[in-house]
Coordinates of C-alpha atoms and ligand atoms in Angstrom, one line a residue:
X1 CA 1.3 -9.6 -24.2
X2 CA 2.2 -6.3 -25.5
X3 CA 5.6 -6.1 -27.0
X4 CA 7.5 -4.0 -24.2
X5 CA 6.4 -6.5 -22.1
X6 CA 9.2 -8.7 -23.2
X7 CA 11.9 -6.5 -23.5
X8 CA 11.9 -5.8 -19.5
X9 CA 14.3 -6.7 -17.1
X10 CA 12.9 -9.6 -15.2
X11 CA 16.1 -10.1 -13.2
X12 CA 17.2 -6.7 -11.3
X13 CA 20.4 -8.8 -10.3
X14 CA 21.6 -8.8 -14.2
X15 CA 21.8 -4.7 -13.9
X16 CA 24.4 -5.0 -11.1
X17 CA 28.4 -4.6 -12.1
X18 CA 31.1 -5.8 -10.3
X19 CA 32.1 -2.5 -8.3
X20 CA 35.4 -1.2 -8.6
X21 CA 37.6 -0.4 -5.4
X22 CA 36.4 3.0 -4.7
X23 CA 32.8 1.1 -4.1
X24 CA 31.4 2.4 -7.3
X25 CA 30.3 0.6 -10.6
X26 CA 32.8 0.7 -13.7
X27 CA 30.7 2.7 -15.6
X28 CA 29.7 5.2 -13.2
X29 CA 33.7 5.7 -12.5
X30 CA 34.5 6.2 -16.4
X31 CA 31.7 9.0 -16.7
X32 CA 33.0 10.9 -13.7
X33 CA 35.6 13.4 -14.7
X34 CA 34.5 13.3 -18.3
X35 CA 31.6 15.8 -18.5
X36 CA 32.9 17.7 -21.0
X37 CA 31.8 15.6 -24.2
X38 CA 28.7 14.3 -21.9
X39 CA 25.1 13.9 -24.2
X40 CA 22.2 11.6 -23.2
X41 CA 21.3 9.6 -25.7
X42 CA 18.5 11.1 -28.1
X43 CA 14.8 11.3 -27.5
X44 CA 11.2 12.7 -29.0
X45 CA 9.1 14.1 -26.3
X46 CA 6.1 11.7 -28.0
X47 CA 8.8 8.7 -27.2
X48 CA 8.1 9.7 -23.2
X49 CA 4.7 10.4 -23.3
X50 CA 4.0 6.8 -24.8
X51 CA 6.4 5.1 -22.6
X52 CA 4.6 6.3 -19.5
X53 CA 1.1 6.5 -20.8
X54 CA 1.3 2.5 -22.9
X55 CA 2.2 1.4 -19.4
X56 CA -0.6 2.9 -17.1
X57 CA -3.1 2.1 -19.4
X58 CA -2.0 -1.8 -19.9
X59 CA -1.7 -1.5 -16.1
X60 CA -5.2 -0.3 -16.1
X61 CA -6.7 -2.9 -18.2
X62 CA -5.0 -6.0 -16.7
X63 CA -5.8 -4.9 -12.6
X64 CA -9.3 -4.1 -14.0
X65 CA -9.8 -7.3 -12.7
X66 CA -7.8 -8.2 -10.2
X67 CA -7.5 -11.1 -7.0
X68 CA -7.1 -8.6 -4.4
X69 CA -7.4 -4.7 -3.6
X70 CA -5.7 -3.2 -0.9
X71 CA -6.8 0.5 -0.7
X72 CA -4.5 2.7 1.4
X73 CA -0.3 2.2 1.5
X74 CA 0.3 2.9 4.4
X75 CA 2.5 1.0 6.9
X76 CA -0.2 -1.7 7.6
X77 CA -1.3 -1.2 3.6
X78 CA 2.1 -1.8 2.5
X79 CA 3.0 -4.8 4.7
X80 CA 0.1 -6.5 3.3
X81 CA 1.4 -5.9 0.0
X82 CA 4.5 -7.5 0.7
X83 CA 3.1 -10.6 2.8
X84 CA 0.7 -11.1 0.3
X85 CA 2.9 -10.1 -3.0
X86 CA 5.6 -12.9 -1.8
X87 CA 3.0 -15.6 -0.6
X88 CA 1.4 -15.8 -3.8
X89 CA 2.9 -14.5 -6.9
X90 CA 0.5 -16.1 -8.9
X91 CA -2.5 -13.5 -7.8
X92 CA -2.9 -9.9 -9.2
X93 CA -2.6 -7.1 -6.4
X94 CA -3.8 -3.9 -6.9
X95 CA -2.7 -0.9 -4.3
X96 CA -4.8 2.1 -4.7
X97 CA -3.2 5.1 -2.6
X98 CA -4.8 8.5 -2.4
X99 CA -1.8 10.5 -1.8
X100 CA 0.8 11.1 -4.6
X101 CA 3.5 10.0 -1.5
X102 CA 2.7 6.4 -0.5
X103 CA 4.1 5.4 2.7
X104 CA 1.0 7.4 4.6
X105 CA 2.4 8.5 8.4
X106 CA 5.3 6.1 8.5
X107 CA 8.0 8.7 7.2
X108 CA 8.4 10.1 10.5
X109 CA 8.8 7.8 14.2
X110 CA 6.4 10.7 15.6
X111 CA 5.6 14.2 15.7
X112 CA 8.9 15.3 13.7
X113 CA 11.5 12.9 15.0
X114 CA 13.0 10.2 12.6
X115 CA 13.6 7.2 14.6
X116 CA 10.5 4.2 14.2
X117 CA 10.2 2.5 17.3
X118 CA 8.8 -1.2 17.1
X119 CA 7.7 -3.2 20.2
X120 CA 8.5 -7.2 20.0
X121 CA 8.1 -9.4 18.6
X122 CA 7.4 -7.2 15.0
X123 CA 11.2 -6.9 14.8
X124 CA 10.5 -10.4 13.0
X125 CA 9.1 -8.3 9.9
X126 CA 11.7 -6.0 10.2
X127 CA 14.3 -9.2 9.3
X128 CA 12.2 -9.9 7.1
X129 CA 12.8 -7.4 5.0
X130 CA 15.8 -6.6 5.9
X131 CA 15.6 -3.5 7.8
X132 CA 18.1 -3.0 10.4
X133 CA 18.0 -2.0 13.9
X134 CA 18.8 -1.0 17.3
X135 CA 17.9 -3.8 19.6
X136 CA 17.0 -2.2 23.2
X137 CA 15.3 -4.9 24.8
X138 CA 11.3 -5.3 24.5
X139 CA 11.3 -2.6 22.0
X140 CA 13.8 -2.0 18.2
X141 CA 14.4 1.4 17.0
X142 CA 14.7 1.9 13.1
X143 CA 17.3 4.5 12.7
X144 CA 14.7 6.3 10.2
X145 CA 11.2 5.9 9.8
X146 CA 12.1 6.6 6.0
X147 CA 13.9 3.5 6.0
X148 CA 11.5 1.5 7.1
X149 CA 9.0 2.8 4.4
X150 CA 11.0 2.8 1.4
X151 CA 12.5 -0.4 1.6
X152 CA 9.0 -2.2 2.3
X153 CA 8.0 -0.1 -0.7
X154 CA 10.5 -0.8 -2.7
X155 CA 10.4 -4.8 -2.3
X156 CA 6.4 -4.3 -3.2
X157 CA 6.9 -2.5 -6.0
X158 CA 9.6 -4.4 -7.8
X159 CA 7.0 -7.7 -7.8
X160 CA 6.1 -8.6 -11.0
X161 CA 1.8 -9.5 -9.8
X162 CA 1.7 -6.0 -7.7
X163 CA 0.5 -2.5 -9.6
X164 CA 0.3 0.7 -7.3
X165 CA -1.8 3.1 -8.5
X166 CA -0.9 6.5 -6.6
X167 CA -3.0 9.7 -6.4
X168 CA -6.0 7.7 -6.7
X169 CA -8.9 7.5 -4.0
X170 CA -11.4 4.8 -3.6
X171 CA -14.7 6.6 -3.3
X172 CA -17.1 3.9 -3.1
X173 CA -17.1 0.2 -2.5
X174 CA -18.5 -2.1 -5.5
X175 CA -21.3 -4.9 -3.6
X176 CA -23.4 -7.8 -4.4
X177 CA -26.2 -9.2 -1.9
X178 CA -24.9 -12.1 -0.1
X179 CA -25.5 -15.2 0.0
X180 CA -28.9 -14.8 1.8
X181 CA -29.6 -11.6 0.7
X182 CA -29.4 -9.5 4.0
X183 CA -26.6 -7.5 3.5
X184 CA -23.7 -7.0 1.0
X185 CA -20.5 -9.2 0.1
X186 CA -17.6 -6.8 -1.3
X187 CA -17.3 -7.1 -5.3
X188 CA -14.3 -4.7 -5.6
X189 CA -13.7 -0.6 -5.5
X190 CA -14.5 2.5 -7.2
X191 CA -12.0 4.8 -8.1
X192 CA -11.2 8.0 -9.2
X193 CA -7.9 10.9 -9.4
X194 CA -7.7 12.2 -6.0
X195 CA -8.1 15.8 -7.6
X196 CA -11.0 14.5 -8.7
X197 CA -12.4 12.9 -6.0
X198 CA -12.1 16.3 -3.4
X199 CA -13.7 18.5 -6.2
X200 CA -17.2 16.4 -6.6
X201 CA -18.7 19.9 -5.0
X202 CA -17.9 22.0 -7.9
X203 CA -17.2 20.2 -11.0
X204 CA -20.0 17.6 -12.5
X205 CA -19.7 14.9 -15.1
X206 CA -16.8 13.3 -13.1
X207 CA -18.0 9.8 -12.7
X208 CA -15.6 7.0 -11.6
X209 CA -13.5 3.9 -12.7
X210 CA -13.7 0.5 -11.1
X211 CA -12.2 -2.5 -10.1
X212 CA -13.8 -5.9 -9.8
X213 CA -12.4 -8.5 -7.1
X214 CA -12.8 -11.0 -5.0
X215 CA -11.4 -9.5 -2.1
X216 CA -10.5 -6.2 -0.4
X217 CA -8.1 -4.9 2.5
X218 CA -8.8 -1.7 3.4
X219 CA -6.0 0.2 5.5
X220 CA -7.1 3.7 5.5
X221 CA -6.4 4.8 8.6
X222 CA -8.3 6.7 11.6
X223 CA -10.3 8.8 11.1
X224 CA -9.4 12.5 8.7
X225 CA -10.0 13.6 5.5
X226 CA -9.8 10.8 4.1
X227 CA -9.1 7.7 6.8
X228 CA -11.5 5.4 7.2
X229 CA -12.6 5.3 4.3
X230 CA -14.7 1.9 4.0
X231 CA -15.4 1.8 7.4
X232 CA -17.4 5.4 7.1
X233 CA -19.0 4.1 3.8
X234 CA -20.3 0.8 5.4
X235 CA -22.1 2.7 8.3
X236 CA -23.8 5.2 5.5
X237 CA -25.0 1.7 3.5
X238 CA -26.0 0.5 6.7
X239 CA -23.8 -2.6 7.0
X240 CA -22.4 -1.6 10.1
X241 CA -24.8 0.3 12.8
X242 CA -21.8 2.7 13.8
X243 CA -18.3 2.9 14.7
X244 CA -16.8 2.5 18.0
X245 CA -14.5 5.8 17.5
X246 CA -11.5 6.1 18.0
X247 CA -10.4 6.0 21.5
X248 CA -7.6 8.0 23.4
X249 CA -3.8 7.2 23.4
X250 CA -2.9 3.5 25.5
X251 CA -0.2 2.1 23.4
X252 CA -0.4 -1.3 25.4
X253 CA -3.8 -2.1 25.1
X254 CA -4.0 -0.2 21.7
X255 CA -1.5 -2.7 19.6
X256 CA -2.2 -5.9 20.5
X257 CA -6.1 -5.0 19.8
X258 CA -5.6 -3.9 16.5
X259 CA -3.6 -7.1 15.6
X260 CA -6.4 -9.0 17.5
X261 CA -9.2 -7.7 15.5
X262 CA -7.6 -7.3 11.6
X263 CA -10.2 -9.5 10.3
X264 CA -13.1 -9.7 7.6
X265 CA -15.9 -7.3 8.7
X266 CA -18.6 -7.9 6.0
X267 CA -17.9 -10.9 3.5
X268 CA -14.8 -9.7 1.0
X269 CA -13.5 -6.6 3.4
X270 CA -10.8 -6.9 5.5
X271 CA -9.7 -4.5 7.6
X272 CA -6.2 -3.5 9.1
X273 CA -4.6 -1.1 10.9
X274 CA -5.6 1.9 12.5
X275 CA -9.1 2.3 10.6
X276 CA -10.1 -0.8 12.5
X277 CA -9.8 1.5 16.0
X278 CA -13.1 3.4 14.6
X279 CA -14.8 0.2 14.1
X280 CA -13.9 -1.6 17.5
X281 CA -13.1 1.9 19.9
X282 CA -10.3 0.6 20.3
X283 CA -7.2 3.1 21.3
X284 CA -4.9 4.6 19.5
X285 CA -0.9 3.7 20.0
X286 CA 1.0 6.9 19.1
X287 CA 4.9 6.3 17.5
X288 CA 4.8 3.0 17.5
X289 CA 4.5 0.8 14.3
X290 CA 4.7 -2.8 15.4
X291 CA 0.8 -3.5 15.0
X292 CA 1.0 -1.7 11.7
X293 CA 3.3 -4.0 10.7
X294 CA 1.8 -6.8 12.2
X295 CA -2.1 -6.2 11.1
X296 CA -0.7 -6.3 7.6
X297 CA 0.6 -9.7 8.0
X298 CA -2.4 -10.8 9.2
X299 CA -4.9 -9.0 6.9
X300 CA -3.1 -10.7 4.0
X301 CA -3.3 -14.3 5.9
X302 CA -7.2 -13.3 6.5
X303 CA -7.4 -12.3 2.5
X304 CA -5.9 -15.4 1.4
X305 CA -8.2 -17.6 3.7
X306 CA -11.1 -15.5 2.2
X307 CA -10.0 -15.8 -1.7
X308 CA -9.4 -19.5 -1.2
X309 CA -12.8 -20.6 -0.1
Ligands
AHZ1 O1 -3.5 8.5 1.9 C1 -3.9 7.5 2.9 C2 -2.7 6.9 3.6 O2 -1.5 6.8 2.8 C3 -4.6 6.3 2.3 N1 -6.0 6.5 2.1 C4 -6.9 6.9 2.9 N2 -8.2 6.9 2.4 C5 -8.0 6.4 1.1 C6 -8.9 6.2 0.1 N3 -8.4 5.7 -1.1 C7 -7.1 5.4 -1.2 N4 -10.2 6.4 0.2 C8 -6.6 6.1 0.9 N5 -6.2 5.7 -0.2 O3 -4.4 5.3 3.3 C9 -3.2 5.4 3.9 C10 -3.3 5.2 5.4 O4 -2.1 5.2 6.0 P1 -1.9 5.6 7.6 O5 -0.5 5.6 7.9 O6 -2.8 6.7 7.9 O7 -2.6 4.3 8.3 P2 -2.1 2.9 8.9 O8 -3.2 2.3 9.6 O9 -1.3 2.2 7.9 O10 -1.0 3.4 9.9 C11 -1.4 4.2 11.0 C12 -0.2 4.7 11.7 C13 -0.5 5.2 13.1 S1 -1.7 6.4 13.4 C14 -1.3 6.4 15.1 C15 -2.0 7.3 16.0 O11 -2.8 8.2 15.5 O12 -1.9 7.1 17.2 N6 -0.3 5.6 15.3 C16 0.1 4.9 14.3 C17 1.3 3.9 14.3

């Protein structure tokens, strides 16, 4: 253990004040109004760099090996998380997002509007996590899509057992042979800065990182620059013939296949979400997040079956 390890705050609850009756802390209300003798207390610039950089590297080293990768926090990515984060806080998570943003295209309800509409019965994992919202019948509307996202986010990322790792791509799969040899079981992912990863064209000498374990969830979305990820690579290491592509808009047929099918596709890789469309051809759903949601749950039921054999 290193030693800031013990000096962090395990219970967020013992941060929390009593409020005052204005609805702010104490000792936020004594600070307004006094800015004129204000300092922050004193720092080396050293002091930051090893208080970010100690961290990541620990981080590094102890989800070198971890129980179980999910690559891509998305909706369905980030549900996973939190299924899987609060199921078992005995196992090491790793998240490995590409973008610097996690939360993927669950900021926005659709196009540019802000509302997230969920079809029943996923308003259960919106109680879940205590998201509120409008109840209209078969369908809930989120007042923000934002809200949605950074409050699933911010439940995974306060677990002690889960380490995002952000602006990071997986750019290859780890494998072993299986047990008979034929094809691959999953061994864990390959990694790299996602600046890194889109310039393999014009810079050399970049090779990778990895990360060994049992399981995988991949969650990277349809197809695009860089959805699909795993699906893509398992076609070019011919574990799957070819994908089914992605087929056109049916949001009723679209959402209840995708939860249907989250499920392990080669021994140690499950898939969720919207990637699994190119596998299957199944369609796509538009604005609605429920079978994000929903896949997640499942793909972290499906990963815990898997690491438990
Ligand atoms: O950055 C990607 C995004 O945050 C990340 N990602 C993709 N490839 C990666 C890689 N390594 C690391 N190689 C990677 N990260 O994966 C995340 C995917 O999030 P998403 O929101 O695109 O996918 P999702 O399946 O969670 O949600 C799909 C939401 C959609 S798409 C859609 C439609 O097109 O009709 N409808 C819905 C609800």
């Amino acid at each position: 253990q290193l030693a800031f390890a013990s000096k962090k705050v395990k219970d967020a609850a013992a941060l929390v004040e009593d409020r005052t009756d204005d609805g702010l802390t104490k000792s936020l209300n004594e600070m307004m109004g006094s800015w004129d003798n204000f300092t922050f207390a004193p720092i080396r610039e050293s002091t930051v760099s090893r208080a970010m950089t100690r961290r990541y590297f620990a981080d590094l080293d102890t989800h070198a090996e971890s129980d179980i990768v999910i690559v891509g926090a998305g909706s369905c990515g980030l549900s996973a998380a939190y299924t899987l984060g609060t199921l078992r806080p005995d196992l090491r998570i790793t998240i490995i997002e590409a973008g610097v943003a996690p939360g993927g295209g669950a900021w926005l309800g659709g196009q540019l509007f802000s509302a997230m509409v969920m079809r029943k019965p996923a308003d259960v994992f919106l109680r879940e996590i205590g998201v509120p919202f409008e109840d209209e019948g078969d369908y809930v509307v989120v007042k923000h899509a934002a809200l949605f996202t950074s409050t699933v986010m911010s439940k995974v990322l306060a677990m002690d057992n889960v380490k995002m790792f952000n602006a990071t791509t997986v750019e290859d799969l780890i494998t072993r042979p299986d047990e008979d040899g034929e094809g691959v079981r999953i061994a864990g992912v390959v990694t790299n800065w996602t600046l890194v990863s889109m310039h393999h064209d014009d810079q050399s000498c970049m090779d990778p990182n990895t990360i060994n374990a049992p399981v995988i969830i991949s969650t990277t979305g349809h197809d695009g620059p860089f959805g699909a990820f795993s699906v893509k690579r398992l076609v070019s290491m011919k574990q799957l013939e070819q994908l089914g592509g992605m087929r056109g808009l049916d949001m009723q047929r679209a959402e209840d296949a995708i939860v249907k099918n989250t499920r392990e596709i080669v021994p140690g890789l499950i898939v969720g979400g919207m990637e699994l469309s190119e596998i299957d051809g199944a369609n796509r759903m538009g604005p609605t997040f429920g079978a994000m949601a929903l896949s997640g749950v499942k793909a972290a039921e499906e990963a815990l079956r898997v690491f438990d054999l």
